Coordinates of N, CA and C in Angstrom, one line a residue:
Chain N
M1 N -35.6 28.2 -18.8 CA -35.9 27.1 -17.8 C -36.7 26.0 -18.4
N2 N -36.3 24.8 -18.2 CA -37.0 23.6 -18.7 C -37.7 22.9 -17.6
T3 N -38.8 22.4 -17.8 CA -39.5 21.6 -16.8 C -39.5 20.1 -17.1
V4 N -38.9 19.4 -16.1 CA -38.8 17.9 -16.3 C -40.1 17.4 -16.0
P5 N -40.7 16.5 -16.8 CA -42.0 16.0 -16.6 C -42.1 15.3 -15.2
E6 N -43.3 15.5 -14.6 CA -43.5 14.9 -13.2 C -43.4 13.4 -13.2
A7 N -43.8 12.8 -14.3 CA -43.9 11.3 -14.3 C -42.4 10.7 -14.2
I8 N -41.4 11.5 -14.6 CA -40.0 11.0 -14.5 C -39.4 11.1 -13.1
L9 N -39.5 12.2 -12.5 CA -38.9 12.4 -11.2 C -39.9 12.2 -10.0
G10 N -41.1 12.1 -10.2 CA -42.1 11.8 -9.1 C -42.6 13.2 -8.7
E11 N -41.9 14.3 -9.0 CA -42.4 15.6 -8.7 C -41.9 16.6 -9.8
S12 N -42.6 17.7 -10.0 CA -42.2 18.6 -11.0 C -40.9 19.5 -10.7
V13 N -39.9 19.4 -11.4 CA -38.6 20.1 -11.1 C -38.2 20.9 -12.3
T14 N -37.8 22.2 -12.0 CA -37.3 23.0 -13.1 C -35.8 23.0 -13.2
V15 N -35.3 22.9 -14.4 CA -33.8 22.8 -14.5 C -33.4 24.1 -15.3
D16 N -32.4 24.7 -14.7 CA -31.8 25.9 -15.3 C -31.0 25.5 -16.6
S17 N -31.5 26.0 -17.7 CA -30.8 25.6 -19.0 C -29.4 26.1 -19.0
E18 N -29.1 27.3 -18.3 CA -27.8 27.8 -18.4 C -26.8 27.0 -17.7
L19 N -27.3 26.3 -16.6 CA -26.4 25.4 -15.8 C -25.8 24.3 -16.7
S20 N -26.7 23.7 -17.5 CA -26.1 22.6 -18.3 C -25.1 23.1 -19.4
T21 N -25.3 24.3 -19.9 CA -24.3 24.8 -20.9 C -23.1 25.4 -20.2
S22 N -23.1 25.7 -18.9 CA -21.9 26.2 -18.2 C -20.9 25.1 -17.9
I23 N -21.3 23.9 -18.0 CA -20.3 22.8 -17.7 C -19.4 22.6 -18.9
P24 N -18.0 22.8 -18.7 CA -17.1 22.7 -19.9 C -17.1 21.4 -20.6
H25 N -17.1 21.4 -21.9 CA -17.2 20.3 -22.6 C -15.8 19.6 -22.8
L26 N -15.6 18.3 -22.4 CA -14.4 17.7 -22.5 C -14.5 16.7 -23.7
D27 N -13.5 16.9 -24.6 CA -13.5 15.9 -25.7 C -12.5 14.8 -25.4
D28 N -12.4 13.8 -26.3 CA -11.6 12.6 -26.0 C -10.2 12.9 -25.7
S29 N -9.6 14.0 -26.4 CA -8.1 14.2 -26.2 C -8.0 14.8 -24.8
D30 N -8.9 15.7 -24.4 CA -8.8 16.3 -23.0 C -8.8 15.2 -22.0
I31 N -9.8 14.2 -22.1 CA -9.8 13.1 -21.1 C -8.6 12.3 -21.2
K32 N -8.0 12.1 -22.4 CA -6.8 11.3 -22.5 C -5.6 12.0 -21.8
N33 N -5.5 13.4 -22.0 CA -4.5 14.1 -21.3 C -4.6 14.1 -19.8
L34 N -5.9 14.2 -19.3 CA -6.2 14.1 -17.9 C -5.7 12.8 -17.3
K35 N -6.1 11.7 -18.0 CA -5.8 10.4 -17.5 C -4.2 10.2 -17.5
H36 N -3.5 10.7 -18.5 CA -2.1 10.6 -18.6 C -1.4 11.4 -17.4
S37 N -1.9 12.7 -17.2 CA -1.3 13.4 -16.1 C -1.6 12.8 -14.7
M38 N -2.8 12.3 -14.6 CA -3.1 11.7 -13.3 C -2.3 10.4 -13.0
L39 N -2.0 9.7 -14.1 CA -1.1 8.5 -14.0 C 0.2 8.9 -13.6
L40 N 0.8 9.9 -14.2 CA 2.1 10.4 -13.9 C 2.2 10.9 -12.4
G41 N 1.1 11.5 -12.0 CA 1.1 12.0 -10.6 C 1.1 10.8 -9.6
I42 N 0.3 9.8 -10.0 CA 0.2 8.6 -9.1 C 1.6 7.9 -9.0
Y43 N 2.3 7.8 -10.2 CA 3.6 7.2 -10.2 C 4.5 7.9 -9.3
A44 N 4.5 9.3 -9.4 CA 5.4 10.1 -8.6 C 5.1 9.9 -7.1
L45 N 3.8 9.8 -6.8 CA 3.4 9.6 -5.4 C 3.9 8.2 -4.8
N46 N 3.8 7.2 -5.7 CA 4.2 5.9 -5.4 C 5.8 5.9 -5.1
A47 N 6.5 6.6 -6.0 CA 7.9 6.6 -5.8 C 8.3 7.3 -4.5
T48 N 7.6 8.3 -4.2 CA 7.9 9.0 -2.9 C 7.6 8.1 -1.7
L49 N 6.5 7.3 -1.8 CA 6.2 6.4 -0.8 C 7.3 5.3 -0.6
F50 N 7.8 4.8 -1.7 CA 8.8 3.8 -1.7 C 10.1 4.4 -1.1
T51 N 10.4 5.7 -1.4 CA 11.6 6.3 -0.8 C 11.4 6.4 0.7
Q52 N 10.2 6.8 1.1 CA 9.9 6.9 2.5 C 10.0 5.5 3.2
A53 N 9.6 4.4 2.5 CA 9.8 3.1 3.1 C 11.2 2.8 3.3
R54 N 12.1 3.2 2.4 CA 13.6 3.0 2.5 C 14.1 3.7 3.8
F55 N 13.6 5.0 3.9 CA 14.1 5.8 5.1 C 13.6 5.2 6.4
E56 N 12.3 4.7 6.3 CA 11.8 4.0 7.5 C 12.6 2.8 7.9
H57 N 13.0 2.1 6.8 CA 13.8 0.9 7.1 C 15.1 1.3 7.8
N58 N 15.9 2.3 7.3 CA 17.1 2.8 7.9 C 16.8 3.2 9.3
R59 N 15.7 3.9 9.5 CA 15.4 4.5 10.8 C 15.2 3.3 11.9
I60 N 14.4 2.3 11.4 CA 14.1 1.2 12.4 C 15.3 0.3 12.6
E61 N 16.2 0.3 11.7 CA 17.4 -0.5 11.8 C 18.3 0.2 12.9
A62 N 18.4 1.5 12.8 CA 19.2 2.3 13.9 C 18.4 2.2 15.2
N63 N 17.2 2.2 15.2 CA 16.3 2.1 16.4 C 16.6 0.7 17.1
R64 N 16.6 -0.3 16.2 CA 16.9 -1.7 16.8 C 18.2 -1.7 17.6
K65 N 19.2 -1.0 17.1 CA 20.5 -1.0 17.8 C 20.4 -0.3 19.1
L66 N 19.6 0.9 19.1 CA 19.4 1.6 20.3 C 18.7 0.8 21.3
I67 N 17.7 0.1 20.8 CA 16.8 -0.7 21.7 C 17.6 -1.9 22.3
E68 N 18.6 -2.4 21.5 CA 19.4 -3.5 22.0 C 20.3 -3.0 23.2
I69 N 20.9 -1.8 22.9 CA 21.7 -1.2 24.0 C 20.9 -0.9 25.3
L70 N 19.7 -0.4 25.1 CA 18.8 -0.1 26.2 C 18.4 -1.4 27.0
E71 N 18.1 -2.5 26.2 CA 17.7 -3.7 26.8 C 18.8 -4.3 27.7
K72 N 20.0 -4.2 27.2 CA 21.2 -4.7 28.0 C 21.3 -3.9 29.3
E73 N 21.1 -2.6 29.2 CA 21.1 -1.8 30.4 C 20.0 -2.0 31.4
I74 N 18.8 -2.1 30.8 CA 17.6 -2.1 31.7 C 17.3 -3.5 32.2
F75 N 17.4 -4.6 31.3 CA 17.0 -5.9 31.7 C 18.0 -6.7 32.5
D76 N 19.0 -6.1 32.9 CA 20.0 -6.8 33.8 C 19.3 -7.0 35.2
P77 N 19.2 -8.3 35.6 CA 18.5 -8.6 36.9 C 19.0 -7.8 38.1
T78 N 20.3 -7.5 38.1 CA 20.8 -6.7 39.3 C 20.3 -5.3 39.3
R79 N 20.1 -4.8 38.1 CA 19.6 -3.4 37.9 C 18.1 -3.4 38.2
I80 N 17.4 -4.5 37.8 CA 15.9 -4.4 38.1 C 15.7 -4.4 39.6
S81 N 16.5 -5.3 40.3 CA 16.3 -5.3 41.8 C 16.6 -4.0 42.4
E82 N 17.5 -3.2 41.8 CA 17.9 -1.9 42.4 C 16.8 -0.8 42.0
M83 N 15.9 -1.1 41.1 CA 15.1 0.0 40.6 C 14.0 0.4 41.7
S84 N 13.6 1.6 41.5 CA 12.5 2.1 42.5 C 11.2 1.5 42.0
P85 N 10.2 1.4 42.9 CA 8.9 0.8 42.5 C 8.2 1.4 41.3
S86 N 8.3 2.8 41.2 CA 7.7 3.5 40.1 C 8.4 3.2 38.7
D87 N 9.8 3.0 38.8 CA 10.5 2.6 37.6 C 10.1 1.2 37.2
K88 N 9.9 0.3 38.2 CA 9.5 -1.1 37.9 C 8.2 -1.1 37.2
I89 N 7.2 -0.2 37.7 CA 5.9 -0.2 37.1 C 6.0 0.3 35.6
S90 N 6.8 1.4 35.5 CA 7.0 1.9 34.1 C 7.5 0.9 33.2
L91 N 8.5 0.2 33.6 CA 9.1 -0.8 32.8 C 8.2 -1.9 32.4
Y92 N 7.4 -2.3 33.4 CA 6.3 -3.4 33.2 C 5.4 -2.8 32.1
H93 N 4.9 -1.5 32.2 CA 4.0 -1.0 31.2 C 4.6 -1.0 29.8
A94 N 5.9 -0.6 29.8 CA 6.6 -0.5 28.5 C 6.8 -1.9 27.8
V95 N 7.1 -2.9 28.7 CA 7.3 -4.2 28.1 C 5.9 -4.8 27.7
K96 N 4.9 -4.5 28.5 CA 3.6 -5.1 28.2 C 3.1 -4.5 26.8
G97 N 3.3 -3.1 26.6 CA 2.9 -2.5 25.4 C 3.6 -3.0 24.2
N98 N 5.0 -3.2 24.5 CA 5.9 -3.8 23.4 C 5.4 -5.1 22.9
M99 N 5.0 -6.0 23.9 CA 4.6 -7.4 23.6 C 3.3 -7.3 22.8
R100 N 2.4 -6.4 23.2 CA 1.1 -6.3 22.6 C 1.3 -5.9 21.1
Q101 N 2.2 -4.9 20.9 CA 2.5 -4.4 19.6 C 3.1 -5.4 18.7
S102 N 4.0 -6.2 19.3 CA 4.6 -7.3 18.5 C 3.6 -8.3 18.1
V103 N 2.6 -8.7 18.9 CA 1.6 -9.6 18.6 C 0.7 -9.0 17.5
I104 N 0.3 -7.8 17.6 CA -0.6 -7.1 16.6 C 0.2 -7.0 15.3
F105 N 1.5 -6.8 15.3 CA 2.2 -6.7 14.1 C 2.3 -8.1 13.4
M106 N 2.5 -9.1 14.2 CA 2.5 -10.5 13.6 C 1.2 -10.9 13.0
Q107 N 0.1 -10.4 13.7 CA -1.2 -10.8 13.2 C -1.5 -10.0 11.9
D108 N -1.1 -8.8 11.8 CA -1.3 -8.0 10.6 C -0.5 -8.6 9.5
L109 N 0.8 -9.0 9.8 CA 1.6 -9.6 8.8 C 1.0 -10.9 8.2
H110 N 0.4 -11.6 9.2 CA -0.2 -12.9 8.8 C -1.4 -12.6 7.9
K111 N -2.2 -11.5 8.3 CA -3.4 -11.2 7.4 C -2.9 -10.8 6.0
N112 N -1.8 -10.0 6.0 CA -1.3 -9.5 4.7 C -0.8 -10.7 3.8
T113 N -0.1 -11.6 4.5 CA 0.5 -12.7 3.8 C -0.7 -13.6 3.2
S114 N -1.7 -13.9 4.1 CA -2.8 -14.7 3.6 C -3.6 -14.0 2.5
S115 N -3.7 -12.7 2.6 CA -4.5 -12.0 1.5 C -3.7 -12.0 0.2
S116 N -2.4 -12.0 0.3 CA -1.5 -12.0 -0.8 C -1.6 -13.4 -1.5
L117 N -1.7 -14.4 -0.6 CA -1.8 -15.8 -1.2 C -3.1 -16.0 -1.9
E118 N -4.2 -15.3 -1.3 CA -5.5 -15.4 -1.9 C -5.5 -14.7 -3.3
I119 N -4.8 -13.6 -3.4 CA -4.6 -12.9 -4.7 C -3.9 -13.8 -5.7
L120 N -2.9 -14.4 -5.2 CA -2.1 -15.4 -6.2 C -3.1 -16.5 -6.6
K121 N -3.9 -17.0 -5.7 CA -4.8 -18.1 -6.0 C -5.8 -17.7 -7.0
T122 N -6.3 -16.5 -6.8 CA -7.4 -15.9 -7.7 C -6.7 -15.8 -9.2
L123 N -5.5 -15.2 -9.2 CA -4.8 -15.0 -10.4 C -4.6 -16.3 -11.2
E124 N -4.2 -17.3 -10.4 CA -4.0 -18.7 -11.0 C -5.3 -19.2 -11.6
T125 N -6.4 -19.1 -10.8 CA -7.7 -19.6 -11.2 C -8.1 -18.8 -12.5
E126 N -8.0 -17.5 -12.5 CA -8.3 -16.7 -13.7 C -7.5 -17.1 -14.9
S127 N -6.2 -17.3 -14.7 CA -5.3 -17.7 -15.8 C -5.8 -19.1 -16.3
S128 N -6.1 -20.0 -15.4 CA -6.5 -21.4 -16.0 C -7.8 -21.2 -16.6
D129 N -8.8 -20.4 -16.1 CA -10.0 -20.2 -16.8 C -9.9 -19.7 -18.2
S130 N -9.0 -18.7 -18.3 CA -8.8 -18.1 -19.6 C -8.1 -19.1 -20.5
D131 N -7.3 -20.0 -20.0 CA -6.7 -21.0 -20.9 C -7.7 -22.0 -21.4
S132 N -8.6 -22.4 -20.5 CA -9.7 -23.3 -20.9 C -10.6 -22.6 -21.9
E133 N -10.9 -21.3 -21.7 CA -11.7 -20.6 -22.7 C -11.0 -20.5 -24.0
K134 N -9.7 -20.3 -24.0 CA -9.0 -20.3 -25.3 C -9.1 -21.6 -26.0
L135 N -8.9 -22.7 -25.2 CA -9.0 -24.1 -25.7 C -10.4 -24.3 -26.4
N136 N -11.4 -23.9 -25.6 CA -12.8 -24.1 -26.1 C -13.0 -23.4 -27.5
S137 N -12.5 -22.1 -27.5 CA -12.7 -21.3 -28.7 C -12.0 -21.9 -29.9
T138 N -10.8 -22.5 -29.6 CA -10.0 -23.2 -30.7 C -10.8 -24.4 -31.1
N139 N -11.3 -25.2 -30.2 CA -12.1 -26.4 -30.6 C -13.3 -26.0 -31.3
N140 N -14.0 -24.9 -30.9 CA -15.2 -24.5 -31.7 C -14.8 -24.1 -33.1
S141 N -13.7 -23.3 -33.2 CA -13.4 -22.9 -34.6 C -13.0 -24.0 -35.5
L142 N -12.3 -25.1 -34.8 CA -12.0 -26.3 -35.6 C -13.2 -27.0 -36.0
A143 N -14.2 -27.1 -35.1 CA -15.5 -27.8 -35.4 C -16.2 -27.0 -36.5
N144 N -16.2 -25.7 -36.5 CA -16.9 -24.9 -37.5 C -16.2 -25.1 -38.9
Q145 N -14.8 -25.2 -38.9 CA -14.2 -25.4 -40.2 C -14.5 -26.8 -40.8
E146 N -14.6 -27.8 -39.9 CA -15.0 -29.1 -40.3 C -16.4 -29.1 -40.9
L147 N -17.3 -28.4 -40.3 CA -18.7 -28.3 -40.7 C -18.8 -27.7 -42.0
K148 N -18.0 -26.6 -42.2 CA -18.0 -25.8 -43.4 C -17.5 -26.7 -44.6
K149 N -16.5 -27.5 -44.3 CA -15.9 -28.3 -45.3 C -16.9 -29.4 -45.8
L150 N -17.6 -29.9 -44.7 CA -18.6 -31.0 -45.0 C -19.7 -30.4 -45.9
L151 N -20.1 -29.2 -45.5 CA -21.2 -28.6 -46.2 C -20.9 -28.3 -47.7
L152 N -19.6 -27.8 -47.8 CA -19.1 -27.5 -49.2 C -19.0 -28.8 -50.1
E153 N -18.6 -29.9 -49.4 CA -18.5 -31.2 -50.1 C -19.9 -31.6 -50.6
K154 N -20.9 -31.5 -49.7 CA -22.3 -31.8 -50.0 C -22.9 -31.1 -51.1
I155 N -22.6 -29.8 -51.0 CA -23.1 -28.8 -52.1 C -22.5 -29.2 -53.4
A156 N -21.1 -29.5 -53.4 CA -20.4 -29.9 -54.6 C -21.1 -31.1 -55.2
E157 N -21.3 -32.1 -54.3 CA -22.0 -33.4 -54.7 C -23.3 -33.1 -55.5
K158 N -24.1 -32.3 -54.8 CA -25.5 -32.0 -55.4 C -25.4 -31.3 -56.7
V159 N -24.4 -30.3 -56.8 CA -24.2 -29.7 -58.0 C -23.7 -30.6 -59.2
L160 N -22.8 -31.5 -58.8 CA -22.3 -32.5 -59.8 C -23.4 -33.4 -60.2
K161 N -24.3 -33.9 -59.2 CA -25.4 -34.8 -59.6 C -26.4 -34.0 -60.5
G162 N -26.6 -32.7 -60.2 CA -27.6 -31.9 -61.0 C -27.1 -31.8 -62.5
K163 N -25.8 -31.8 -62.6 CA -25.3 -31.7 -64.0 C -25.6 -33.0 -64.7
Chain I
M1 N -7.6 16.3 -9.7 CA -6.4 16.9 -9.4 C -5.3 16.5 -10.5
G2 N -4.8 17.4 -11.2 CA -3.8 17.1 -12.2 C -2.4 16.8 -11.8
E3 N -1.6 16.6 -12.7 CA -0.2 16.2 -12.3 C 0.6 17.3 -11.6
D4 N 0.3 18.6 -12.1 CA 1.0 19.7 -11.5 C 0.7 19.9 -10.0
N5 N -0.6 19.8 -9.7 CA -1.0 19.9 -8.3 C -0.4 18.8 -7.4
I6 N -0.5 17.6 -8.0 CA 0.0 16.4 -7.2 C 1.5 16.6 -7.0
N7 N 2.2 17.0 -8.0 CA 3.7 17.1 -8.0 C 4.1 18.3 -7.0
K8 N 3.3 19.3 -7.0 CA 3.6 20.4 -6.0 C 3.5 19.8 -4.5
L9 N 2.4 19.1 -4.3 CA 2.3 18.5 -2.9 C 3.4 17.4 -2.6
I10 N 3.7 16.6 -3.7 CA 4.8 15.6 -3.5 C 6.1 16.3 -3.2
R11 N 6.4 17.4 -3.8 CA 7.7 18.1 -3.6 C 7.7 18.6 -2.1
L12 N 6.6 19.2 -1.7 CA 6.5 19.7 -0.3 C 6.7 18.5 0.7
A13 N 6.1 17.4 0.4 CA 6.2 16.2 1.3 C 7.6 15.7 1.3
R14 N 8.2 15.7 0.1 CA 9.6 15.1 0.0 C 10.6 16.0 0.8
R15 N 10.4 17.4 0.7 CA 11.3 18.2 1.4 C 11.2 17.9 3.0
Q16 N 9.9 17.8 3.4 CA 9.7 17.5 4.9 C 10.4 16.2 5.2
I17 N 10.2 15.2 4.4 CA 10.8 13.8 4.6 C 12.3 13.9 4.7
N18 N 12.9 14.6 3.8 CA 14.3 14.7 3.8 C 14.9 15.4 5.0
I19 N 14.2 16.5 5.4 CA 14.7 17.3 6.6 C 14.6 16.4 7.8
K20 N 13.5 15.7 8.0 CA 13.3 14.9 9.2 C 14.2 13.7 9.2
N21 N 14.5 13.2 8.0 CA 15.3 11.9 7.9 C 16.8 12.4 8.3
K22 N 17.2 13.5 7.9 CA 18.6 13.9 8.2 C 18.6 14.2 9.7
L23 N 17.6 14.7 10.3 CA 17.6 15.0 11.7 C 17.6 13.7 12.5
V24 N 16.8 12.7 12.1 CA 16.9 11.4 12.7 C 18.2 10.8 12.6
E25 N 18.8 10.8 11.4 CA 20.1 10.2 11.2 C 21.2 10.8 12.1
N26 N 21.1 12.2 12.3 CA 22.1 12.8 13.2 C 21.8 12.5 14.6
L27 N 20.6 12.4 15.0 CA 20.2 12.3 16.4 C 20.5 10.9 17.0
Q28 N 20.3 9.9 16.1 CA 20.4 8.5 16.6 C 21.8 8.1 17.2
P29 N 22.9 8.4 16.4 CA 24.2 8.1 17.1 C 24.4 8.9 18.4
E30 N 23.9 10.1 18.4 CA 24.2 10.9 19.6 C 23.5 10.3 20.8
I31 N 22.2 9.8 20.6 CA 21.5 9.2 21.7 C 22.2 7.9 22.1
A32 N 22.7 7.2 21.1 CA 23.4 5.9 21.4 C 24.6 6.1 22.3
T33 N 25.4 7.2 22.1 CA 26.5 7.5 23.0 C 26.1 8.0 24.3
R34 N 24.9 8.5 24.5 CA 24.5 9.2 25.8 C 23.7 8.2 26.6
I35 N 23.4 7.0 26.1 CA 22.4 6.1 26.9 C 23.0 5.8 28.2
A36 N 24.3 5.5 28.3 CA 25.0 5.1 29.6 C 24.8 6.2 30.7
S37 N 24.8 7.4 30.2 CA 24.7 8.5 31.3 C 23.2 8.9 31.7
L38 N 22.3 8.2 31.1 CA 20.9 8.6 31.4 C 20.5 8.0 32.7
S39 N 19.4 8.5 33.4 CA 18.9 7.9 34.6 C 18.1 6.7 34.3
T40 N 17.8 5.8 35.1 CA 17.0 4.6 34.9 C 15.6 5.0 34.4
T41 N 15.0 6.0 34.9 CA 13.6 6.5 34.6 C 13.7 6.9 33.0
D42 N 14.7 7.7 32.7 CA 14.9 8.2 31.3 C 15.1 7.0 30.4
K43 N 15.9 6.0 30.8 CA 16.2 4.9 30.0 C 14.9 4.1 29.7
I44 N 14.1 3.9 30.7 CA 12.8 3.2 30.5 C 11.9 4.1 29.6
G45 N 11.8 5.4 29.8 CA 11.0 6.3 28.9 C 11.5 6.2 27.5
L46 N 12.8 6.2 27.3 CA 13.4 6.1 25.9 C 13.1 4.7 25.3
Y47 N 13.2 3.7 26.1 CA 13.0 2.4 25.6 C 11.5 2.2 25.1
S48 N 10.6 2.8 25.9 CA 9.2 2.7 25.6 C 8.9 3.5 24.3
G49 N 9.5 4.7 24.2 CA 9.3 5.5 23.0 C 9.8 4.8 21.7
L50 N 11.1 4.3 21.9 CA 11.7 3.7 20.7 C 11.0 2.4 20.3
S51 N 10.5 1.6 21.3 CA 9.8 0.4 20.9 C 8.5 0.7 20.1
N52 N 7.8 1.8 20.6 CA 6.6 2.1 19.9 C 7.0 2.6 18.4
D53 N 8.0 3.4 18.3 CA 8.4 3.9 17.0 C 8.8 2.8 16.1
Y54 N 9.5 1.8 16.7 CA 10.0 0.6 16.0 C 8.8 0.0 15.3
Y55 N 7.8 -0.4 16.0 CA 6.6 -1.1 15.5 C 5.8 -0.2 14.5
S56 N 5.8 1.1 14.8 CA 5.0 2.0 13.8 C 5.9 2.0 12.5
G57 N 7.1 2.0 12.5 CA 8.0 2.0 11.3 C 7.8 0.7 10.6
M58 N 7.7 -0.5 11.3 CA 7.5 -1.7 10.7 C 6.1 -1.8 10.0
N59 N 5.1 -1.3 10.7 CA 3.8 -1.3 10.1 C 3.7 -0.4 8.8
N60 N 4.4 0.8 8.9 CA 4.5 1.6 7.7 C 5.0 0.9 6.5
I61 N 6.2 0.2 6.7 CA 6.8 -0.5 5.6 C 5.9 -1.6 5.0
V62 N 5.2 -2.3 5.9 CA 4.3 -3.3 5.4 C 3.2 -2.7 4.6
K63 N 2.6 -1.6 5.1 CA 1.5 -0.9 4.4 C 1.9 -0.4 3.0
I64 N 3.1 0.2 3.0 CA 3.6 0.8 1.7 C 3.9 -0.3 0.7
T65 N 4.5 -1.4 1.3 CA 4.8 -2.5 0.4 C 3.6 -3.2 -0.2
R66 N 2.5 -3.2 0.6 CA 1.3 -3.9 0.2 C 0.5 -3.0 -0.7
G67 N 0.8 -1.7 -0.6 CA 0.0 -0.7 -1.4 C -1.3 -0.4 -0.7
K68 N -1.4 -0.6 0.6 CA -2.6 -0.3 1.4 C -2.4 0.9 2.2
R69 N -3.1 2.0 1.9 CA -2.8 3.3 2.6 C -4.1 3.7 3.4

């Protein structure tokens, strides 16, 4: 058992020395392998999600067709007038919910599009920043070369004068 | 969590996805042919359910495409 000085932690704490030795030691190659396998796992997960997105697309395409058939059947004015009051109320609730969902979807889409635009803007700014940094560093190195050349000329002059 | 564990979970999820996808693919045409014979109440119920499903599918696609989970 080791005692950590009170001045460090504010109170005296005892640390089990066996605990620190029981943690397995990971060397660089272990960490590299771990990172590699985690990366592969993440890629596999993303591939599954994109497959799911394709399935979702097919599903909602088919759903759209079913909804169109139902809308033709339900929204016919003669049929609405023939509906019972409870059916009319259910239809009203369904349409209201549908409209709300479409508005929420459009708002989310707008949010996503604007944040994507923000990302593009940030990337553009970062890219132009890095371009100007590159230019500055090139200018600096050119200025340094000029200075070095000038200094060498001055030294050569002094040496020649000295002779 | 290493690759092996993630892949095991992904395989399980994929199996579920494929089973349900086949079920949906088989059911959708059958529902389409039976719509005319449904009662008005059932038609409204189906319409409500399908509309909800439609928007949840659209939202899922947007989320996956954006990489936001």
